[in-house]
Short mmCIF file of C-alpha atoms in Angstrom, two decimals:
data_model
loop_
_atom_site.label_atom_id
_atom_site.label_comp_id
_atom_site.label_asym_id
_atom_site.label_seq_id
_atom_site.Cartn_x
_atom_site.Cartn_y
_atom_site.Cartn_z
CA UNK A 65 -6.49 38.33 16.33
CA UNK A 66 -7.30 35.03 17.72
CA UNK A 67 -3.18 33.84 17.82
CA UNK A 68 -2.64 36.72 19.83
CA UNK A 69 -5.42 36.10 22.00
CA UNK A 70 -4.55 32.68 22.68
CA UNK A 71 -0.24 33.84 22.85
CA UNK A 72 -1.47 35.85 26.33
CA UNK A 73 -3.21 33.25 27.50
CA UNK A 74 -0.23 30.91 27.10
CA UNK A 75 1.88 33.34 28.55
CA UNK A 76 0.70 33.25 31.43
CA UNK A 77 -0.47 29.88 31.74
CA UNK A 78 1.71 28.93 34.44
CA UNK A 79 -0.68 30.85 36.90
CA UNK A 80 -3.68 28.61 35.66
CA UNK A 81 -4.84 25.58 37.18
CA UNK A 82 -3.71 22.26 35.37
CA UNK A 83 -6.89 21.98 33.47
CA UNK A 84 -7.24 25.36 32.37
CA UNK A 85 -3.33 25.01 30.92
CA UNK A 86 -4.32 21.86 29.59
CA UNK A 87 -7.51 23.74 27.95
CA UNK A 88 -5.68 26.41 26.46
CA UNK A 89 -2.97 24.76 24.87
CA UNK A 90 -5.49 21.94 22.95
CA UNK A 91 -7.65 25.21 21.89
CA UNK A 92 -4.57 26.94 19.71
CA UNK A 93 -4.82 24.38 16.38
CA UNK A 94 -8.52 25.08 16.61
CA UNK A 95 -8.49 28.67 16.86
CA UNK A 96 -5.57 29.60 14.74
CA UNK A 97 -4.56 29.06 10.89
CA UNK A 98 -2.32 26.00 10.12
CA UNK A 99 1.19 26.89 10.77
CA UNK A 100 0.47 30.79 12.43
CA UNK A 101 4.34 30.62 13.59
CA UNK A 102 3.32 33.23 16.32
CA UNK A 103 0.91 29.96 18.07
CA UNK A 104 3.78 27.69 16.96
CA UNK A 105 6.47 29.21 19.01
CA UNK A 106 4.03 30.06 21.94
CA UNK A 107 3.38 26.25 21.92
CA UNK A 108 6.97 25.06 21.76
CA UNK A 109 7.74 27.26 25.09
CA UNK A 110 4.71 24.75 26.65
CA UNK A 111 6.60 22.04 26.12
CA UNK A 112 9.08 22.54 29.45
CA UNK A 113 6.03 22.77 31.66
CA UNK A 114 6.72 21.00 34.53
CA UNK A 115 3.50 18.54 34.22
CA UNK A 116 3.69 15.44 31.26
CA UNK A 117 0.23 16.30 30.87
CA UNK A 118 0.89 19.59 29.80
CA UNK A 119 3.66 18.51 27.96
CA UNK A 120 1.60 15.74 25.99
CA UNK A 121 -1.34 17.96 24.80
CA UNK A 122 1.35 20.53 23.55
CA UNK A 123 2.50 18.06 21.28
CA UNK A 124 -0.47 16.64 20.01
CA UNK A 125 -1.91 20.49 19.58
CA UNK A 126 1.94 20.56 17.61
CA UNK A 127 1.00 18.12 15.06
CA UNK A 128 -2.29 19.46 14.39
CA UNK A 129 -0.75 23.06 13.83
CA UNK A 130 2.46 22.82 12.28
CA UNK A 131 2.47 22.35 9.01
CA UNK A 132 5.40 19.77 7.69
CA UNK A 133 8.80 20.62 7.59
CA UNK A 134 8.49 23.70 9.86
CA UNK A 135 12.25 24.43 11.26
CA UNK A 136 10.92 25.63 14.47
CA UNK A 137 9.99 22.16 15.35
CA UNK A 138 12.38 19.70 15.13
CA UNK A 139 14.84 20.48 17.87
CA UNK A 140 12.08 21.12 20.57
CA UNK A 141 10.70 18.12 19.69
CA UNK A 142 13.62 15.88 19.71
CA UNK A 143 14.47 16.93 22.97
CA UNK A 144 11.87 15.39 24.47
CA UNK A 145 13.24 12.03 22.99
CA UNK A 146 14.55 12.16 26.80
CA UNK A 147 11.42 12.93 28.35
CA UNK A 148 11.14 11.69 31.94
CA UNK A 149 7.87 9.97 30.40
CA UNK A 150 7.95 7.69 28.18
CA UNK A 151 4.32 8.53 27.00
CA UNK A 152 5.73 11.86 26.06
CA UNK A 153 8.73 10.35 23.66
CA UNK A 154 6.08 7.83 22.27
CA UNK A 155 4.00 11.56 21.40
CA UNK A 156 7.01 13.26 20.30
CA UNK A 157 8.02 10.23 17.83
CA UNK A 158 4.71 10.16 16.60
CA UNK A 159 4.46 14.19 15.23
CA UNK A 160 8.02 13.97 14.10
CA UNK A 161 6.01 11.33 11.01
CA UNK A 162 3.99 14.20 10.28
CA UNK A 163 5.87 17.33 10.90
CA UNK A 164 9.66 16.65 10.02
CA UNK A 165 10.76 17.14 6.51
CA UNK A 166 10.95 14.05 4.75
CA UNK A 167 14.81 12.69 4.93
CA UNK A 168 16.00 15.25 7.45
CA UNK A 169 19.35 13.45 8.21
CA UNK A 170 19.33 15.81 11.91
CA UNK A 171 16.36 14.29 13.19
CA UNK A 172 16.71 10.97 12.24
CA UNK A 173 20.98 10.95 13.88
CA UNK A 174 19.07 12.43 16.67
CA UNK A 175 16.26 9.39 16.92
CA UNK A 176 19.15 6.81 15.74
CA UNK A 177 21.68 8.32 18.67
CA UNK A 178 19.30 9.13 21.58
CA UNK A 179 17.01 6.06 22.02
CA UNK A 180 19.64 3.14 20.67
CA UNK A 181 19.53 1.80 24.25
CA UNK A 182 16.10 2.29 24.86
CA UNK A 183 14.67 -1.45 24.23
CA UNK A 184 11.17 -0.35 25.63
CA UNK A 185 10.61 2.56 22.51
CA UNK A 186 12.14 0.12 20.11
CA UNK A 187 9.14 -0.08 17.87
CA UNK A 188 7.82 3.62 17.95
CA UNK A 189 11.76 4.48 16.97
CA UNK A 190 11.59 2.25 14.40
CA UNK A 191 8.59 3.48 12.61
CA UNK A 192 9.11 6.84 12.46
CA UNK A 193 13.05 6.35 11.20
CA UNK A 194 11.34 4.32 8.27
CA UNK A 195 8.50 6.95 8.10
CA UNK A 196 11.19 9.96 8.17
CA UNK A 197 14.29 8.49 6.61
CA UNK A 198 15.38 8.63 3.10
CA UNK A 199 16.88 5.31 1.56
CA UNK A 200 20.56 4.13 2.07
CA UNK A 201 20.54 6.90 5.58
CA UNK A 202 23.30 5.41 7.64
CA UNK A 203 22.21 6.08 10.67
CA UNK A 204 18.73 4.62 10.30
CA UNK A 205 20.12 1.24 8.68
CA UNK A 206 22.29 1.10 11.70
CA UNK A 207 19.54 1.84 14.00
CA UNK A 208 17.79 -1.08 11.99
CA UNK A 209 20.55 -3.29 11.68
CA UNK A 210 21.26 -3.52 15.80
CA UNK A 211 17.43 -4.20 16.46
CA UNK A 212 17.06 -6.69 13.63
CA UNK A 213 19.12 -8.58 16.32
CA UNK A 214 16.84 -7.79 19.48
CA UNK A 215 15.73 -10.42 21.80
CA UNK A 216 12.24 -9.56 21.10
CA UNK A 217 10.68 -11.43 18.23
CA UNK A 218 8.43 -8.29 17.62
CA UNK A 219 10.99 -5.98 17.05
CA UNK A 220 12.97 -8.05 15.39
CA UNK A 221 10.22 -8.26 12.27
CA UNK A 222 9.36 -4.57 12.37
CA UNK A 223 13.32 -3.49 11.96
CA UNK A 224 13.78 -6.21 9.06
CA UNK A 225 10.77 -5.38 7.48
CA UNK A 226 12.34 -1.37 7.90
CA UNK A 227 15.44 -2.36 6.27
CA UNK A 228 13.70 -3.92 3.33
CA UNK A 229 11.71 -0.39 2.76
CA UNK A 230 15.00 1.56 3.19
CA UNK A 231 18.10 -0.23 2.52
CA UNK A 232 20.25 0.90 -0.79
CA UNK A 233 20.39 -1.97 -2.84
CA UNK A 234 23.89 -0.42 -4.31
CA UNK A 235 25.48 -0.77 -0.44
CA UNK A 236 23.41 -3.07 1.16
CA UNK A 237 22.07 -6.67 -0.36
CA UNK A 238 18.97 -7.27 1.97
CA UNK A 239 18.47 -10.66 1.47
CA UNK A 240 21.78 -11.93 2.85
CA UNK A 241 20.94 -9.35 5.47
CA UNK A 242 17.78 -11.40 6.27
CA UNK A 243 19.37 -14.71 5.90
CA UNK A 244 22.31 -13.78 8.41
CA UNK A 245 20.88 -11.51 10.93
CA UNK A 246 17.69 -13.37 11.70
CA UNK A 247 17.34 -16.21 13.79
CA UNK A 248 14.04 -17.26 11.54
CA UNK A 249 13.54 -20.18 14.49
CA UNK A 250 13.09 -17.47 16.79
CA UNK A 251 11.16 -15.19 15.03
CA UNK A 252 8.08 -18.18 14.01
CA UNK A 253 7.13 -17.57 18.11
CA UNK A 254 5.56 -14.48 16.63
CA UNK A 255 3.45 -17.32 14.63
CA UNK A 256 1.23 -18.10 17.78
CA UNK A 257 -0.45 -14.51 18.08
CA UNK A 258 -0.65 -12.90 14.75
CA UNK A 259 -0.81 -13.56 10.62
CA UNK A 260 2.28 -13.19 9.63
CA UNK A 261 3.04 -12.39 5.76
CA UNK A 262 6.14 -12.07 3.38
CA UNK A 263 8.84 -9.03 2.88
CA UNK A 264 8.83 -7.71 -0.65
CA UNK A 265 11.94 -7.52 -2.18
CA UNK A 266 10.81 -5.74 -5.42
CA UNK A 267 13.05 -3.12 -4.68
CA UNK A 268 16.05 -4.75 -4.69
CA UNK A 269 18.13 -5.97 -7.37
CA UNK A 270 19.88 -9.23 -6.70
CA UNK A 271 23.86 -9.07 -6.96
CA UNK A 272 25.94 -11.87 -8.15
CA UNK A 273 28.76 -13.47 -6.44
CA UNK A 274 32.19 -14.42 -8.38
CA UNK A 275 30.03 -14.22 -11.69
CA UNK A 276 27.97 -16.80 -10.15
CA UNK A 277 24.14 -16.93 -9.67
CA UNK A 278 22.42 -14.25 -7.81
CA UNK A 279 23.05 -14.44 -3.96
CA UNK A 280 19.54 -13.87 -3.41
CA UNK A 281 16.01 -14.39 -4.98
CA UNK A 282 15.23 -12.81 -8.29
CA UNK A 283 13.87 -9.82 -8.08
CA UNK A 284 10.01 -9.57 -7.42
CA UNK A 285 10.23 -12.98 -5.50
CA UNK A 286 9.46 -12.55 -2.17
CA UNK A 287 11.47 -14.17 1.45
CA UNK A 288 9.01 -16.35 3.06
CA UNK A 289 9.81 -15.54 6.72
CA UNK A 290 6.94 -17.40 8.29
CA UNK A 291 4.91 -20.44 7.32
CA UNK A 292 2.36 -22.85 8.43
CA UNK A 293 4.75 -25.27 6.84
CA UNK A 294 6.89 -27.14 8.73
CA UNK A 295 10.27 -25.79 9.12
CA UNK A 296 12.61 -25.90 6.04
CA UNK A 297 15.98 -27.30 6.74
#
């Protein structure tokens, strides 16, 4: 059929020119059923080709095919977490939302592990560990935890507002997370360029200290991160 048509084509692609590779490999989601594994592994062998371009398309033609939590992917994808381009990680990240089983503690250790000292994919990192993780994952709080820290205002937001989404309340109290990790004078530079909004703490259950009152705000209040107040003290 058509899978097996397009299989010798990307056989042999290597002898094409770039375009015609290029052409090939965006043509399998369209000509082949949703998760054919025969396109699916003919795809995953594009994704050494020498050329990012190459290697870029065959993801993107990945996410379109694969259907989610397809075993075949995960690995070959995650490998290119050290991709020469960084384009091509930012790609990779990206179908790992869509493709990757939901919670699948391999891929996120692998995300967490691999790009901890990559400041420049902070943010893509971060989103798909929140997209992929489960609550209370270790290795995605951690992840969280270190860039809640980050010089950069920006990514200091997106891995608090993470950690809010999936931090255990049983391990982990979030608010006195926020309230010690965050330099909050820091963070209101982030005021200048965009709306900023509040971090729902439905989720979380304040705990009390020494039979005291609750360490944090009740639950369904919200932590008011940025204001156009003036600065509490």
């Amino acid at each position: 059929g058509q899978s097996a048509v397009m299989g010798e084509v990307l056989k042999d692609s290597s002898e094409l020119p770039l375009f015609a590779r290029i052409a090939a490999v965006e043509a399998v989601p369209f000509v082949t059923r949703q998760g054919d594994p025969y396109a699916v592994r003919q795809l995953l062998q594009e994704l050494t080709d020498e050329d990012p371009s190459v290697r870029l398309c065959t993801v993107e033609a990945l996410r379109k095919l694969v259907k989610r939590g397809d075993p075949q992917v995960d690995k070959p994808l995650c490998v290119l977490l050290t991709d020469p381009e960084e384009y091509v990680t930012v790609a990779a990240l990206t179908t790992l939302i869509d493709t990757s089983a939901d919670g699948n503690p391999t891929v996120v250790k692998q995300i967490a592990d691999t790009l901890a000292g990559r400041r420049s994919l902070a943010i893509p990192a971060i989103h798909t560990l929140v997209a992929v993780a489960h609550r209370g994952d270790d290795n995605a709080l951690d992840f969280l935890l270190t860039k809640a820290q980050d010089r950069d205002a920006s990514v200091r937001l997106l891995a608090v507002e993470g950690i809010a989404k999936i931090a255990d309340g049983e391990r982990i109290d979030v608010t006195d997370l926020l309230l010690s990790k965050l330099n909050r004078e820091k963070l209101r530079e982030l005021r200048q360029t965009q709306e900023i909004g509040r971090i729902s703490l439905n989720h979380h259950s304040p705990r009390k200290v020494g039979g005291g009152s609750p360490a944090s705000p009740q639950s369904g209040e919200s932590l008011l991160l940025f204001s156009d107040d003036k600065p509490r003290t």
